[in-house]
Short mmCIF file of C-alpha atoms and ligand atoms in Angstrom, two decimals:
data_model
loop_
_atom_site.label_atom_id
_atom_site.label_comp_id
_atom_site.label_asym_id
_atom_site.label_seq_id
_atom_site.Cartn_x
_atom_site.Cartn_y
_atom_site.Cartn_z
CA UNK A 1 74.27 208.01 163.07
CA UNK A 2 72.50 211.20 161.86
CA UNK A 3 73.97 212.80 158.87
CA UNK A 4 75.50 215.67 159.67
CA UNK A 5 74.27 219.50 158.54
CA UNK A 6 77.46 220.99 157.33
CA UNK A 7 78.40 224.54 157.82
CA UNK A 8 80.96 226.37 155.64
CA UNK A 9 83.15 229.54 156.33
CA UNK A 10 81.18 232.48 156.71
CA UNK A 11 83.63 234.99 157.57
CA UNK A 12 87.79 235.24 157.78
CA UNK A 13 87.41 235.98 161.23
CA UNK A 14 87.15 231.89 162.14
CA UNK A 15 90.02 231.34 160.04
CA UNK A 16 92.16 234.10 161.79
CA UNK A 17 91.57 232.31 164.98
CA UNK A 18 91.95 228.57 164.16
CA UNK A 19 95.30 229.80 162.45
CA UNK A 20 96.54 231.16 165.47
CA UNK A 21 95.69 228.64 167.87
CA UNK A 22 96.63 225.91 165.51
CA UNK A 23 100.03 227.45 164.45
CA UNK A 24 98.68 228.45 160.53
CA UNK A 25 99.37 231.99 160.82
CA UNK A 26 100.20 234.60 163.15
CA UNK A 27 100.68 238.01 162.99
CA UNK A 28 103.97 239.32 162.46
CA UNK A 29 105.83 240.84 165.24
CA UNK A 30 102.79 240.05 167.76
CA UNK A 31 104.24 240.90 170.93
CA UNK A 32 105.12 244.62 169.83
CA UNK A 33 101.26 244.78 168.93
CA UNK A 34 102.12 243.75 165.23
CA UNK A 35 102.94 245.15 162.07
CA UNK A 36 99.95 246.30 159.38
CA UNK A 37 98.84 244.01 156.99
CA UNK A 38 102.24 241.22 157.63
CA UNK A 39 102.04 238.16 158.80
CA UNK A 40 104.16 234.89 159.94
CA UNK A 41 103.25 231.75 158.54
CA UNK A 42 103.78 228.90 161.97
CA UNK A 43 104.86 225.47 162.26
CA UNK A 44 101.69 224.09 160.15
CA UNK A 45 101.08 227.17 158.09
CA UNK A 46 104.89 226.73 156.85
CA UNK A 47 104.60 222.95 155.93
CA UNK A 48 101.35 223.67 154.12
CA UNK A 49 102.83 226.72 152.16
CA UNK A 50 105.60 224.53 151.11
CA UNK A 51 103.20 222.11 149.80
CA UNK A 52 101.22 224.72 148.06
CA UNK A 53 104.63 226.02 146.12
CA UNK A 54 105.38 222.24 145.61
CA UNK A 55 102.36 221.67 143.76
CA UNK A 56 102.03 224.83 141.66
CA UNK A 57 106.59 224.34 140.75
CA UNK A 58 105.60 220.24 139.88
CA UNK A 59 102.63 221.35 138.28
CA UNK A 60 104.62 223.85 135.81
CA UNK A 61 108.29 222.83 135.65
CA UNK A 62 107.71 218.76 135.64
CA UNK A 63 106.68 219.49 131.60
CA UNK A 64 109.27 219.65 128.99
CA UNK A 65 108.64 223.20 128.09
CA UNK A 66 108.79 225.15 131.24
CA UNK A 67 111.99 225.50 132.86
CA UNK A 68 112.32 227.28 136.20
CA UNK A 69 114.25 230.42 138.06
CA UNK A 70 114.69 231.98 141.24
CA UNK A 71 116.11 235.68 140.40
CA UNK A 72 117.22 238.27 142.97
CA UNK A 73 114.41 240.56 144.68
CA UNK A 74 116.41 243.76 143.89
CA UNK A 75 116.71 244.71 140.36
CA UNK A 76 118.82 247.25 138.33
CA UNK A 77 116.12 250.41 138.57
CA UNK A 78 116.22 250.54 135.10
CA UNK A 79 114.14 247.53 134.85
CA UNK A 80 111.47 249.21 136.46
CA UNK A 81 111.39 252.28 134.21
CA UNK A 82 111.47 249.66 131.15
CA UNK A 83 108.42 247.84 133.04
CA UNK A 84 106.40 250.66 133.57
CA UNK A 85 106.29 250.66 136.93
CA UNK A 86 108.27 253.65 138.14
CA UNK A 87 105.52 256.01 135.83
CA UNK A 88 102.66 253.77 136.15
CA UNK A 89 102.39 251.33 138.95
CA UNK A 90 100.30 253.73 141.44
CA UNK A 91 96.59 253.69 142.77
CA UNK A 92 95.00 256.81 143.22
CA UNK A 93 94.86 258.05 147.05
CA UNK A 94 92.48 260.33 149.18
CA UNK A 95 92.98 261.78 152.27
CA UNK A 96 90.17 262.46 154.76
CA UNK A 97 91.22 266.10 156.51
CA UNK A 98 88.71 265.21 159.31
CA UNK A 99 89.55 261.37 160.40
CA UNK A 100 92.67 261.32 158.73
CA UNK A 101 91.75 257.54 156.70
CA UNK A 102 93.61 257.08 153.65
CA UNK A 103 91.75 255.29 151.00
CA UNK A 104 91.61 254.27 147.57
CA UNK A 105 89.57 256.24 145.69
CA UNK A 106 89.01 254.00 142.47
CA UNK A 107 87.43 251.10 144.59
CA UNK A 108 85.66 252.46 147.58
CA UNK A 109 82.06 252.29 146.69
CA UNK A 110 81.15 255.44 149.52
CA UNK A 111 83.84 257.71 147.26
CA UNK A 112 82.54 256.39 143.76
CA UNK A 113 78.91 256.96 144.52
CA UNK A 114 78.79 260.18 146.96
CA UNK A 115 82.47 261.48 147.36
CA UNK A 116 82.41 260.50 151.10
CA UNK A 117 84.99 259.22 153.32
CA UNK A 118 84.92 255.63 153.66
CA UNK A 119 85.41 255.67 157.29
CA UNK A 120 83.63 258.99 159.20
CA UNK A 121 81.24 259.59 155.63
CA UNK A 122 82.91 263.29 155.88
CA UNK A 123 83.22 264.73 152.71
CA UNK A 124 86.06 266.85 153.59
CA UNK A 125 88.50 265.11 151.31
CA UNK A 126 91.71 265.86 149.20
CA UNK A 127 91.61 265.47 145.71
CA UNK A 128 92.88 262.09 144.66
CA UNK A 129 96.71 261.91 143.99
CA UNK A 130 98.75 258.95 142.57
CA UNK A 131 100.86 256.67 144.96
CA UNK A 132 103.41 254.35 143.72
CA UNK A 133 103.32 251.26 145.29
CA UNK A 134 106.75 250.51 145.07
CA UNK A 135 109.26 250.09 148.33
CA UNK A 136 112.09 251.95 148.15
CA UNK A 137 115.23 251.42 149.66
CA UNK A 138 119.39 252.41 149.31
CA UNK A 139 122.01 249.93 147.89
CA UNK A 140 125.46 250.66 149.21
CA UNK A 141 126.20 252.92 152.46
CA UNK A 142 125.30 256.23 150.73
CA UNK A 143 121.43 257.71 150.83
CA UNK A 144 121.58 259.50 147.50
CA UNK A 145 118.98 259.09 144.94
CA UNK A 146 122.06 257.53 142.80
CA UNK A 147 121.33 254.58 145.60
CA UNK A 148 117.70 254.11 144.87
CA UNK A 149 116.60 250.70 144.20
CA UNK A 150 113.35 249.07 144.78
CA UNK A 151 112.01 245.76 146.00
CA UNK A 152 109.97 244.01 143.28
CA UNK A 153 106.61 244.61 143.04
CA UNK A 154 106.22 241.23 140.88
CA UNK A 155 108.44 238.65 140.09
CA UNK A 156 107.37 238.73 136.19
CA UNK A 157 110.76 241.21 135.27
CA UNK A 158 113.02 238.94 136.71
CA UNK A 159 111.62 236.51 134.17
CA UNK A 160 111.64 238.94 130.78
CA UNK A 161 115.54 239.96 131.85
CA UNK A 162 116.81 236.39 131.93
CA UNK A 163 114.64 235.41 128.65
CA UNK A 164 118.08 235.06 126.72
CA UNK A 165 120.00 233.28 129.42
CA UNK A 166 117.46 230.86 129.94
CA UNK A 167 116.93 230.46 125.97
CA UNK A 168 120.36 229.89 125.65
CA UNK A 169 121.34 227.68 128.48
CA UNK A 170 118.22 225.00 128.37
CA UNK A 171 118.47 225.29 124.21
CA UNK A 172 114.32 225.14 124.69
CA UNK A 173 112.56 226.26 121.37
CA UNK A 174 109.27 228.55 121.46
CA UNK A 175 107.12 227.89 122.81
CA UNK A 176 108.35 227.74 125.99
CA UNK A 177 108.27 228.89 129.43
CA UNK A 178 109.99 230.12 132.43
CA UNK A 179 108.61 229.76 135.99
CA UNK A 180 109.27 231.46 139.60
CA UNK A 181 108.01 231.57 143.07
CA UNK A 182 109.01 234.58 144.95
CA UNK A 183 108.12 237.41 147.36
CA UNK A 184 107.16 240.56 145.92
CA UNK A 185 106.43 243.85 147.59
CA UNK A 186 103.56 246.76 147.14
CA UNK A 187 103.03 249.31 149.40
CA UNK A 188 99.41 248.75 149.07
CA UNK A 189 97.14 251.44 150.37
CA UNK A 190 93.89 249.49 151.82
CA UNK A 191 95.62 246.07 152.20
CA UNK A 192 93.79 243.42 154.45
CA UNK A 193 91.51 240.65 154.91
CA UNK A 194 93.71 238.31 156.70
CA UNK A 195 96.19 237.45 154.22
CA UNK A 196 93.93 238.18 151.16
CA UNK A 197 96.02 241.85 150.51
CA UNK A 198 99.24 242.31 152.17
CA UNK A 199 102.38 244.59 151.72
CA UNK A 200 104.67 241.33 151.54
CA UNK A 201 103.63 238.58 149.46
CA UNK A 202 104.81 235.29 147.27
CA UNK A 203 103.89 235.15 143.80
CA UNK A 204 103.80 231.96 141.42
CA UNK A 205 104.48 233.41 138.27
CA UNK A 206 105.15 231.85 134.74
CA UNK A 207 105.58 233.54 131.23
CA UNK A 208 104.97 231.54 128.28
CA UNK A 209 106.68 232.58 125.34
CA UNK A 210 105.15 231.97 122.03
CA UNK A 211 105.15 233.14 118.25
CA UNK A 212 103.24 236.15 117.82
CA UNK A 213 99.91 234.63 115.82
CA UNK A 214 99.62 231.93 118.36
CA UNK A 215 99.20 233.76 121.41
CA UNK A 216 95.38 233.84 121.12
CA UNK A 217 95.40 230.01 121.14
CA UNK A 218 98.18 229.72 123.96
CA UNK A 219 95.58 232.18 125.92
CA UNK A 220 92.98 229.93 126.00
CA UNK A 221 95.24 226.93 126.25
CA UNK A 222 96.77 227.96 129.82
CA UNK A 223 93.36 229.40 131.01
CA UNK A 224 92.08 225.50 130.80
CA UNK A 225 95.11 224.18 132.38
CA UNK A 226 94.81 226.95 135.15
CA UNK A 227 91.54 225.64 135.65
CA UNK A 228 91.99 221.95 135.55
CA UNK A 229 95.10 222.68 138.26
CA UNK A 230 92.45 224.08 141.15
CA UNK A 231 90.21 221.26 140.34
CA UNK A 232 93.01 218.52 141.05
CA UNK A 233 93.93 219.99 144.35
CA UNK A 234 90.42 219.83 145.39
CA UNK A 235 89.17 223.44 145.41
CA UNK A 236 85.30 223.48 144.57
CA UNK A 237 84.34 224.13 140.89
CA UNK A 238 81.41 225.97 142.09
CA UNK A 239 83.58 228.60 144.02
CA UNK A 240 85.64 229.10 140.97
CA UNK A 241 85.06 231.26 137.43
CA UNK A 242 86.55 233.52 135.09
CA UNK A 243 86.23 236.99 135.15
CA UNK A 244 87.60 238.22 131.53
CA UNK A 245 88.49 242.13 131.70
CA UNK A 246 87.25 244.76 129.40
CA UNK A 247 88.83 247.15 127.15
CA UNK A 248 88.71 249.28 130.21
CA UNK A 249 90.17 247.56 132.80
CA UNK A 250 92.63 246.03 130.77
CA UNK A 251 96.84 247.28 132.12
CA UNK A 252 98.61 249.24 129.66
CA UNK A 253 100.34 245.87 128.82
CA UNK A 254 98.13 243.88 128.15
CA UNK A 255 96.28 242.71 124.63
CA UNK A 256 93.53 240.09 126.70
CA UNK A 257 93.58 239.19 130.22
CA UNK A 258 91.04 237.18 132.82
CA UNK A 259 91.17 236.60 136.40
CA UNK A 260 90.26 233.21 137.82
CA UNK A 261 88.19 234.43 140.73
CA UNK A 262 87.55 232.31 144.17
CA UNK A 263 84.64 232.77 146.07
CA UNK A 264 85.90 234.23 149.15
CA UNK A 265 83.65 235.18 152.34
CA UNK A 266 84.52 238.70 151.00
CA UNK A 267 82.76 237.60 147.45
CA UNK A 268 84.00 236.98 144.04
CA UNK A 269 88.00 238.35 143.89
CA UNK A 270 90.70 237.51 141.96
CA UNK A 271 93.37 234.32 142.47
CA UNK A 272 94.88 234.36 139.58
CA UNK A 273 95.62 236.14 136.59
CA UNK A 274 96.10 235.07 133.30
CA UNK A 275 97.13 238.05 130.60
CA UNK A 276 98.38 238.02 126.99
CA UNK A 277 101.45 240.77 127.60
CA UNK A 278 101.51 240.83 123.76
CA UNK A 279 105.72 241.64 123.17
CA UNK A 280 105.75 244.66 125.48
CA UNK A 281 107.73 243.61 128.03
CA UNK A 282 110.50 242.32 125.72
CA UNK A 283 110.30 245.15 123.40
CA UNK A 284 110.79 247.40 126.39
CA UNK A 285 113.68 245.42 127.44
CA UNK A 286 115.46 245.95 124.32
CA UNK A 287 114.60 249.72 124.21
CA UNK A 288 116.00 250.20 127.61
CA UNK A 289 119.17 247.69 127.91
CA UNK A 290 119.82 248.00 123.74
CA UNK A 291 120.34 244.37 123.91
CA UNK A 292 118.50 242.36 121.21
CA UNK A 293 115.81 239.69 122.65
CA UNK A 294 114.74 238.68 119.46
CA UNK A 295 114.21 234.98 119.01
CA UNK A 296 115.71 233.33 115.58
CA UNK A 297 113.37 230.50 114.69
CA UNK A 298 115.64 228.04 113.02
CA UNK A 299 113.04 226.26 110.93
CA UNK A 300 111.28 229.09 109.47
CA UNK A 301 114.16 230.89 109.55
CA UNK A 302 112.96 234.15 110.72
CA UNK A 303 113.10 236.53 113.44
CA UNK A 304 110.47 237.90 115.69
CA UNK A 305 109.88 239.52 119.43
CA UNK A 306 108.40 236.41 121.43
CA UNK A 307 104.55 237.29 122.62
CA UNK A 308 103.81 236.42 126.13
CA UNK A 309 101.36 234.58 127.77
CA UNK A 310 101.15 234.79 131.63
CA UNK A 311 99.88 233.23 134.80
CA UNK A 312 100.57 235.09 138.04
CA UNK A 313 98.91 233.41 141.44
CA UNK A 314 99.75 234.61 145.02
CA UNK A 315 101.20 232.02 147.14
CA UNK A 316 99.71 233.21 150.00
CA UNK A 317 96.25 234.25 148.80
CA UNK A 318 95.87 230.48 147.35
CA UNK A 319 96.49 229.22 150.60
CA UNK A 320 93.59 231.31 151.83
CA UNK A 321 91.34 230.21 149.07
CA UNK A 322 92.42 226.48 149.95
CA UNK A 323 91.72 226.99 153.66
CA UNK A 324 88.26 228.86 152.99
CA UNK A 325 87.50 225.92 150.97
CA UNK A 326 88.34 223.29 152.76
CA UNK A 327 87.00 224.46 156.32
CA UNK A 328 83.70 222.81 157.24
CA UNK A 329 81.78 222.40 160.41
CA UNK A 330 79.91 218.84 160.48
CA UNK A 331 77.13 219.47 163.17
CA UNK A 332 74.90 215.78 164.48
CA UNK A 333 72.22 215.58 166.74
CA UNK A 334 72.46 212.67 168.95
CA UNK A 335 68.93 210.96 170.62
CA UNK A 336 69.08 212.68 173.55
CA UNK A 337 69.40 216.44 171.10
CA UNK A 338 72.81 217.05 172.27
CA UNK A 339 74.34 218.72 169.67
CA UNK A 340 77.91 218.28 168.38
CA UNK A 341 80.02 219.97 165.95
CA UNK A 342 83.41 218.30 164.19
CA UNK A 343 85.22 220.84 162.91
CA UNK A 344 87.16 219.65 159.53
CA UNK A 345 89.90 221.14 157.45
CA UNK A 346 89.29 219.07 154.25
CA UNK A 347 92.43 219.86 152.29
CA UNK A 348 93.47 217.79 149.32
CA UNK A 349 96.41 215.66 151.12
CA UNK A 350 99.15 217.14 148.79
CA UNK A 351 97.98 220.47 150.20
CA UNK A 352 97.42 219.20 153.86
CA UNK A 353 100.34 219.84 156.06
CA UNK A 354 100.31 216.56 158.24
CA UNK A 355 99.82 213.61 156.45
CA UNK A 356 99.65 211.06 159.55
CA UNK A 357 99.23 211.41 162.81
CA UNK A 358 100.45 208.66 165.06
CA UNK A 359 98.46 208.28 168.10
CA UNK A 360 99.36 205.87 170.74
CA UNK A 361 96.27 204.54 172.83
CA UNK A 362 98.41 204.73 175.86
CA UNK A 363 101.20 206.43 177.52
CA UNK A 364 102.96 202.70 178.85
CA UNK A 365 106.28 201.90 177.29
CA UNK A 366 105.09 198.71 175.39
CA UNK A 367 102.92 201.00 173.05
CA UNK A 368 104.77 204.53 173.15
CA UNK A 369 107.84 202.38 171.92
CA UNK A 370 106.23 200.94 168.95
CA UNK A 371 104.43 204.25 167.91
CA UNK A 372 107.97 206.35 168.46
CA UNK A 373 109.63 203.73 165.87
CA UNK A 374 106.54 203.82 163.13
CA UNK A 375 107.15 207.67 164.03
CA UNK A 376 110.58 207.53 162.92
CA UNK A 377 110.22 205.34 160.30
CA UNK A 378 107.54 206.97 158.07
CA UNK A 379 109.02 210.58 158.86
CA UNK A 380 111.53 209.43 156.14
CA UNK A 381 108.81 209.77 153.95
CA UNK A 382 105.91 211.69 155.09
CA UNK A 383 105.05 214.83 157.30
CA UNK A 384 104.14 213.10 160.56
CA UNK A 385 102.86 214.36 163.81
CA UNK A 386 102.86 212.32 167.33
CA UNK A 387 100.61 212.90 170.13
CA UNK A 388 100.04 210.94 172.98
CA UNK A 389 98.24 213.38 175.20
CA UNK A 390 94.08 213.44 176.05
CA UNK A 391 91.47 210.71 175.40
CA UNK A 392 91.82 209.31 171.52
CA UNK A 393 88.52 210.71 170.40
CA UNK A 394 89.72 214.41 171.61
CA UNK A 395 93.24 213.91 169.48
CA UNK A 396 91.03 212.54 166.36
CA UNK A 397 89.12 215.90 166.52
CA UNK A 398 92.46 217.88 166.48
CA UNK A 399 93.75 216.20 163.71
CA UNK A 400 90.69 216.77 161.68
CA UNK A 401 90.57 220.45 162.64
CA UNK A 402 94.32 220.76 160.90
CA UNK A 403 93.17 218.35 157.80
CA UNK A 404 95.31 215.64 158.27
CA UNK A 405 93.72 212.62 156.18
CA UNK A 406 95.02 209.80 158.73
CA UNK A 407 95.40 209.19 162.28
CA UNK A 408 97.26 205.58 163.07
CA UNK A 409 96.33 204.24 166.16
CA UNK A 410 98.66 201.90 168.08
CA UNK A 411 96.70 199.95 170.67
CA UNK A 412 97.16 196.68 172.87
CA UNK A 413 96.17 194.44 170.20
CA UNK A 414 99.23 195.82 167.94
CA UNK A 415 101.16 193.74 170.30
CA UNK A 416 99.59 190.82 169.34
CA UNK A 417 98.50 191.10 165.82
CA UNK A 418 101.62 193.36 164.78
CA UNK A 419 98.80 195.72 163.03
CA UNK A 420 97.38 199.53 163.65
CA UNK A 421 94.15 201.07 163.14
CA UNK A 422 93.97 203.39 160.35
CA UNK A 423 91.05 206.08 160.75
CA UNK A 424 89.87 208.50 157.76
CA UNK A 425 89.76 211.71 158.22
CA UNK A 426 86.34 212.34 155.91
CA UNK A 427 84.60 209.06 156.63
CA UNK A 428 85.89 208.45 160.11
CA UNK A 429 85.81 204.82 158.96
CA UNK A 430 88.74 202.55 160.64
CA UNK A 431 90.71 199.68 159.04
CA UNK A 432 93.51 197.39 160.39
CA UNK A 433 96.66 197.28 158.50
CA UNK A 434 99.71 195.77 159.42
CA UNK A 435 102.78 197.42 160.32
CA UNK A 436 104.95 195.74 157.78
CA UNK A 437 104.34 197.74 154.10
CA UNK A 438 102.64 200.91 156.05
CA UNK A 439 104.66 203.12 154.24
CA UNK A 440 103.23 201.64 150.78
CA UNK A 441 99.65 201.34 152.12
CA UNK A 442 100.44 205.39 152.85
CA UNK A 443 101.83 206.32 149.39
CA UNK A 444 99.09 204.91 147.80
CA UNK A 445 95.76 205.97 149.84
CA UNK A 446 97.36 209.44 149.82
CA UNK A 447 97.37 208.97 146.43
CA UNK A 448 93.85 207.35 145.59
CA UNK A 449 92.44 209.79 148.59
P1 ATP B 501 95.10 244.16 142.59
O1 ATP B 501 94.37 244.49 141.35
O2 ATP B 501 93.77 243.34 143.13
O3 ATP B 501 95.60 244.96 143.47
P2 ATP B 501 96.65 243.09 140.85
O4 ATP B 501 95.36 242.34 139.63
O5 ATP B 501 97.26 244.03 140.52
O6 ATP B 501 95.71 242.65 141.87
P3 ATP B 501 98.42 241.11 139.43
O7 ATP B 501 99.90 242.12 139.92
O8 ATP B 501 98.02 240.18 138.89
O9 ATP B 501 97.48 241.46 140.80
O10 ATP B 501 99.31 240.04 140.79
C1 ATP B 501 99.17 238.62 140.26
C2 ATP B 501 98.24 237.58 141.77
O11 ATP B 501 99.42 238.39 142.83
C3 ATP B 501 97.12 238.12 142.04
O12 ATP B 501 95.91 237.68 141.36
C4 ATP B 501 97.56 237.96 143.63
O13 ATP B 501 96.73 236.36 143.75
C5 ATP B 501 98.50 237.89 144.16
N1 ATP B 501 98.58 239.61 144.49
C6 ATP B 501 98.82 240.68 143.97
N2 ATP B 501 98.81 241.54 145.00
C7 ATP B 501 99.15 241.29 146.33
C8 ATP B 501 98.55 241.49 147.35
N3 ATP B 501 99.03 242.78 148.00
N4 ATP B 501 98.78 240.65 148.40
C9 ATP B 501 98.61 239.04 148.36
N5 ATP B 501 98.73 238.42 146.73
C10 ATP B 501 98.82 239.55 146.03
#
């Protein structure tokens, strides 16, 4: 067969339509016309998202120096005063008085260069005013100002306020970390680009508490650790880079910061932030709560407020990076000059929503009864999809498009040799494997993928 020409993803619209067609991501409340920048993860998307979280969670918490927590979304309102979010978590917003478009003035090219509206080009604009990105709601039945609570705009604060509880209950010694996955909410002025920037999203954050003076070293260690994570789960390294923050870009709490950027179809953009937050957060919570959050080092017999190295990545954004990176079209031309395109989602098998598809060659009972039994047996260990409709070629293509690493075909030979054909997604090679010991075969094939 002729060598295939590979075409990679050029824009998000290809992913948006594939996601809807195959059940990865749907627009929220679609039957009502949708809700701006809110998305629902469908049957395959929810499986894949759980895999993304599991990969991150295991990488963090299956270490002897990191524990996990799952804090509430709603927190005491003073938390957000201490963290600086009530006063400082805002973006500059400009209104166009002609077309009524609202946009962020700090990252809009037409405004920065020519003070023009990004939509209609008008210069009839309001002055920029600070717009707080936190969603407000009320706790309890009375909607007065005393009952205001916020939907958390980041998960980190749930970790800082539990620093003492976690340390006391685990008896971990510094350096140690706390990891968390959870929803965050930001009333973004300009959300968009599919699930890249949304108003409700999930974050995967880890705060690593270290002794002051060792923070620079730990910052470097975490940069390496996080980059290795992406390589391990198959993101192509040429699409990843570090972007260090210059003095002007640093957040109020940060001593140093670097973004892990991914080369999305919209250009290089932040995937993860790695920050040296100094002792800012614990000091602020000591000040506002009146509680002592110092750490006592029993060996050195000294007290200190730990420094924090933070790694923070959006789960949805990483999901998007995995999809964008994995998508490829393999274009081949046959002897007669006919072009054929195979769409493959080359996901790492740990991330792929379905590990094995079970495909009986015909709908005859003698084959489907074996195939159904295989489905039930393998489902105990793996996410399986069963498909008996359409030609086998079509069924293979369906699986390629959703990234299934292995297709397992039950055919008439199976009745004699008690074996099945396993077809590999990337090479399309096929091999005959005995039914006995199949689960073990799949486990090791997934491991050695
Ligand atoms: P930006 O400057 O792009 O608004 P940020 O630097 O404020 O983002 P962080 O607060 O460092 O972002 O958040 C950590 C991670 O959470 C980001 O790297 C990103 O992956 C994710 N994230 C932040 N905001 C959003 C959002 N609105 N939608 C989806 N993911 C987000």
